[in-house]
PDB file of C-alpha atoms in Angstrom:
ATOM      1  CA  MET A 117     -38.202 -34.140 -51.085  1.00 39.00           C
ATOM      2  CA  ASP A 118     -35.859 -32.951 -53.909  1.00 50.00           C
ATOM      3  CA  PHE A 119     -36.892 -29.586 -53.487  1.00 51.00           C
ATOM      4  CA  ASP A 120     -36.235 -29.499 -49.762  1.00 55.00           C
ATOM      5  CA  HIS A 121     -32.867 -31.411 -50.380  1.00 58.00           C
ATOM      6  CA  ASP A 122     -32.049 -28.711 -52.988  1.00 63.00           C
ATOM      7  CA  SER A 123     -33.084 -25.712 -50.465  1.00 73.00           C
ATOM      8  CA  GLY A 124     -31.032 -27.219 -47.669  1.00 85.00           C
ATOM      9  CA  GLU A 125     -27.837 -27.691 -49.844  1.00 88.00           C
ATOM     10  CA  PHE A 126     -28.529 -24.321 -51.574  1.00 89.00           C
ATOM     11  CA  SER A 127     -28.563 -22.812 -47.982  1.00 91.00           C
ATOM     12  CA  ARG A 128     -25.492 -24.573 -46.731  1.00 93.00           C
ATOM     13  CA  LEU A 129     -23.272 -23.479 -49.955  1.00 94.00           C
ATOM     14  CA  HIS A 130     -24.891 -19.709 -49.535  1.00 94.00           C
ATOM     15  CA  ASN A 131     -23.677 -19.547 -45.969  1.00 95.00           C
ATOM     16  CA  LEU A 132     -20.479 -20.798 -46.666  1.00 96.00           C
ATOM     17  CA  PHE A 133     -19.874 -18.459 -49.635  1.00 96.00           C
ATOM     18  CA  THR A 134     -21.000 -15.686 -47.920  1.00 97.00           C
ATOM     19  CA  PHE A 135     -18.969 -16.161 -44.889  1.00 97.00           C
ATOM     20  CA  HIS A 136     -15.900 -16.567 -46.685  1.00 97.00           C
ATOM     21  CA  LEU A 137     -16.797 -13.615 -49.018  1.00 98.00           C
ATOM     22  CA  GLY A 138     -17.160 -11.335 -46.019  1.00 98.00           C
ATOM     23  CA  VAL A 139     -13.875 -12.425 -44.713  1.00 98.00           C
ATOM     24  CA  ALA A 140     -12.417 -11.657 -48.153  1.00 98.00           C
ATOM     25  CA  VAL A 141     -14.150  -8.252 -48.033  1.00 98.00           C
ATOM     26  CA  THR A 142     -12.685  -7.224 -44.751  1.00 98.00           C
ATOM     27  CA  LEU A 143      -8.829  -8.151 -45.816  1.00 98.00           C
ATOM     28  CA  ALA A 144      -9.661  -6.363 -48.895  1.00 98.00           C
ATOM     29  CA  TRP A 145     -10.814  -3.223 -47.228  1.00 98.00           C
ATOM     30  CA  LEU A 146      -8.097  -3.264 -44.481  1.00 98.00           C
ATOM     31  CA  THR A 147      -5.159  -4.092 -46.894  1.00 97.00           C
ATOM     32  CA  SER A 148      -6.208  -1.156 -49.129  1.00 97.00           C
ATOM     33  CA  LEU A 149      -6.736   1.376 -46.077  1.00 97.00           C
ATOM     34  CA  TYR A 150      -3.409   0.402 -44.883  1.00 96.00           C
ATOM     35  CA  ALA A 151      -1.594   0.859 -48.291  1.00 95.00           C
ATOM     36  CA  ALA A 152      -3.813   4.204 -48.198  1.00 94.00           C
ATOM     37  CA  ALA A 153      -1.466   5.497 -45.595  1.00 93.00           C
ATOM     38  CA  TYR A 154       1.659   4.993 -47.357  1.00 90.00           C
ATOM     39  CA  ALA A 155       0.602   5.365 -50.993  1.00 89.00           C
ATOM     40  CA  PRO A 156       1.446   8.635 -52.647  1.00 89.00           C
ATOM     41  CA  TRP A 157      -1.761  10.649 -53.265  1.00 88.00           C
ATOM     42  CA  VAL A 158      -2.096  11.673 -57.032  1.00 89.00           C
ATOM     43  CA  ARG A 159      -4.271  12.133 -59.976  1.00 90.00           C
ATOM     44  CA  ASN A 160      -2.633   9.199 -62.061  1.00 89.00           C
ATOM     45  CA  ILE A 161      -0.741   6.434 -60.119  1.00 89.00           C
ATOM     46  CA  ARG A 162      -0.088   4.237 -63.014  1.00 86.00           C
ATOM     47  CA  PRO A 163       3.039   5.912 -64.439  1.00 87.00           C
ATOM     48  CA  LEU A 164       4.462   5.961 -60.884  1.00 88.00           C
ATOM     49  CA  LEU A 165       4.026   1.887 -61.012  1.00 85.00           C
ATOM     50  CA  ASP A 166       4.913   1.387 -64.447  1.00 83.00           C
ATOM     51  CA  PRO A 167       6.540   4.021 -66.355  1.00 83.00           C
ATOM     52  CA  SER A 168       6.190   2.149 -69.682  1.00 85.00           C
ATOM     53  CA  ASN A 169       2.589   1.770 -69.303  1.00 76.00           C
ATOM     54  CA  VAL A 170       0.637   4.550 -71.033  1.00 74.00           C
ATOM     55  CA  GLY A 171      -3.004   3.343 -69.992  1.00 78.00           C
ATOM     56  CA  PRO A 172      -5.850   5.886 -68.853  1.00 83.00           C
ATOM     57  CA  ALA A 173      -5.185   7.860 -66.276  1.00 84.00           C
ATOM     58  CA  GLU A 174      -6.299   6.337 -62.608  1.00 89.00           C
ATOM     59  CA  SER A 175      -6.207   8.436 -59.393  1.00 92.00           C
ATOM     60  CA  THR A 176      -4.637   6.618 -56.232  1.00 92.00           C
ATOM     61  CA  TRP A 177      -8.326   6.299 -54.753  1.00 94.00           C
ATOM     62  CA  SER A 178     -10.040   4.659 -57.741  1.00 94.00           C
ATOM     63  CA  TYR A 179      -6.697   2.343 -57.801  1.00 94.00           C
ATOM     64  CA  LEU A 180      -6.867   0.932 -54.286  1.00 96.00           C
ATOM     65  CA  PHE A 181     -10.670   1.210 -53.583  1.00 97.00           C
ATOM     66  CA  ILE A 182     -12.308  -0.072 -56.837  1.00 97.00           C
ATOM     67  CA  PHE A 183     -12.107  -3.586 -56.102  1.00 97.00           C
ATOM     68  CA  PRO A 184     -13.085  -3.776 -52.357  1.00 98.00           C
ATOM     69  CA  VAL A 185     -16.049  -1.228 -53.508  1.00 98.00           C
ATOM     70  CA  VAL A 186     -17.041  -4.181 -55.994  1.00 98.00           C
ATOM     71  CA  LEU A 187     -16.491  -6.843 -53.369  1.00 98.00           C
ATOM     72  CA  THR A 188     -18.560  -5.019 -50.870  1.00 98.00           C
ATOM     73  CA  THR A 189     -21.511  -4.668 -53.459  1.00 98.00           C
ATOM     74  CA  ALA A 190     -21.109  -8.535 -54.121  1.00 97.00           C
ATOM     75  CA  TRP A 191     -20.964  -9.464 -50.750  1.00 97.00           C
ATOM     76  CA  LEU A 192     -24.316  -7.340 -50.098  1.00 97.00           C
ATOM     77  CA  ILE A 193     -26.231  -8.615 -53.021  1.00 95.00           C
ATOM     78  CA  SER A 194     -25.177 -11.941 -51.808  1.00 95.00           C
ATOM     79  CA  ILE A 195     -26.847 -11.374 -48.170  1.00 95.00           C
ATOM     80  CA  PHE A 196     -29.985  -9.312 -49.471  1.00 95.00           C
ATOM     81  CA  GLY A 197     -30.651 -11.286 -52.584  1.00 92.00           C
ATOM     82  CA  GLN A 198     -30.658 -14.937 -51.043  1.00 90.00           C
ATOM     83  CA  ASN A 199     -34.068 -15.769 -52.134  1.00 89.00           C
ATOM     84  CA  ILE A 200     -33.727 -14.578 -55.553  1.00 89.00           C
ATOM     85  CA  LEU A 201     -30.346 -16.083 -56.077  1.00 87.00           C
ATOM     86  CA  ALA A 202     -32.080 -19.459 -54.696  1.00 85.00           C
ATOM     87  CA  ARG A 203     -34.489 -19.096 -57.895  1.00 86.00           C
ATOM     88  CA  PHE A 204     -31.936 -18.162 -60.185  1.00 84.00           C
ATOM     89  CA  ARG A 205     -30.000 -21.106 -61.626  1.00 81.00           C
ATOM     90  CA  LEU A 206     -27.582 -21.557 -64.728  1.00 83.00           C
ATOM     91  CA  LEU A 207     -26.507 -24.814 -64.185  1.00 84.00           C
ATOM     92  CA  LYS A 208     -27.948 -27.930 -62.674  1.00 84.00           C
ATOM     93  CA  ASN A 209     -25.211 -28.477 -59.999  1.00 88.00           C
ATOM     94  CA  GLN A 210     -25.154 -25.830 -57.403  1.00 89.00           C
ATOM     95  CA  ALA A 211     -21.598 -26.630 -56.440  1.00 91.00           C
ATOM     96  CA  ILE A 212     -20.469 -25.563 -59.685  1.00 93.00           C
ATOM     97  CA  GLU A 213     -21.973 -22.432 -59.674  1.00 93.00           C
ATOM     98  CA  PHE A 214     -20.778 -21.585 -56.111  1.00 95.00           C
ATOM     99  CA  GLY A 215     -17.374 -22.777 -57.314  1.00 95.00           C
ATOM    100  CA  ILE A 216     -17.333 -20.222 -60.215  1.00 95.00           C
ATOM    101  CA  ALA A 217     -18.480 -17.586 -57.941  1.00 95.00           C
ATOM    102  CA  ALA A 218     -15.662 -18.076 -55.435  1.00 97.00           C
ATOM    103  CA  ALA A 219     -13.147 -18.197 -58.260  1.00 98.00           C
ATOM    104  CA  VAL A 220     -14.347 -14.706 -59.484  1.00 97.00           C
ATOM    105  CA  ALA A 221     -14.749 -13.572 -56.307  1.00 97.00           C
ATOM    106  CA  PHE A 222     -10.984 -14.983 -55.295  1.00 98.00           C
ATOM    107  CA  ALA A 223      -9.405 -13.180 -58.477  1.00 98.00           C
ATOM    108  CA  MET A 224     -11.165  -9.824 -57.638  1.00 98.00           C
ATOM    109  CA  PHE A 225      -9.536 -10.198 -53.734  1.00 98.00           C
ATOM    110  CA  TYR A 226      -6.268 -11.315 -55.360  1.00 98.00           C
ATOM    111  CA  LEU A 227      -6.207  -7.988 -57.598  1.00 97.00           C
ATOM    112  CA  SER A 228      -7.418  -5.741 -54.662  1.00 97.00           C
ATOM    113  CA  ILE A 229      -4.564  -7.188 -52.349  1.00 97.00           C
ATOM    114  CA  ASP A 230      -1.995  -6.754 -55.592  1.00 96.00           C
ATOM    115  CA  ARG A 231      -2.928  -3.466 -56.163  1.00 95.00           C
ATOM    116  CA  ALA A 232      -2.560  -2.540 -52.559  1.00 95.00           C
ATOM    117  CA  VAL A 233       0.658  -4.011 -51.894  1.00 95.00           C
ATOM    118  CA  ALA A 234       1.960  -2.330 -55.222  1.00 93.00           C
ATOM    119  CA  ALA A 235       0.821   0.951 -53.762  1.00 93.00           C
ATOM    120  CA  MET A 236       2.550   0.238 -50.406  1.00 92.00           C
ATOM    121  CA  PHE A 237       5.719  -0.786 -52.354  1.00 90.00           C
ATOM    122  CA  LEU A 238       5.666   2.427 -54.364  1.00 86.00           C
ATOM    123  CA  GLY A 239       5.149   4.454 -51.062  1.00 68.00           C
ATOM    124  CA  MET A 240       8.016   3.066 -49.041  1.00 64.00           C
TER     125      MET A 240
END
């Protein structure tokens, strides 16, 4: 009886997480594609964003699209790896596991939007 309850709880949380991650992936891609229309396409966009930053070179393509690609990969793994994820548990409480996953996904979504907005303001 406990296994069925855990399985139902996992399915509910997984479906909720997958749906919201899909929304975040869609918004991240739309924002990045919109920013791509305004951003200057250069080999190294970092000095344009922050002239005092002497970090590694990063092209406009990688600057705008790396986080949407990673979010898409995580979303696809979440969809197609549901059975594996159901068996793999780090904590006893599934809600905490999904909460941690949601926090990481939100941070990546935030960084994706932040980069897109910075590139949009640079191009305007």
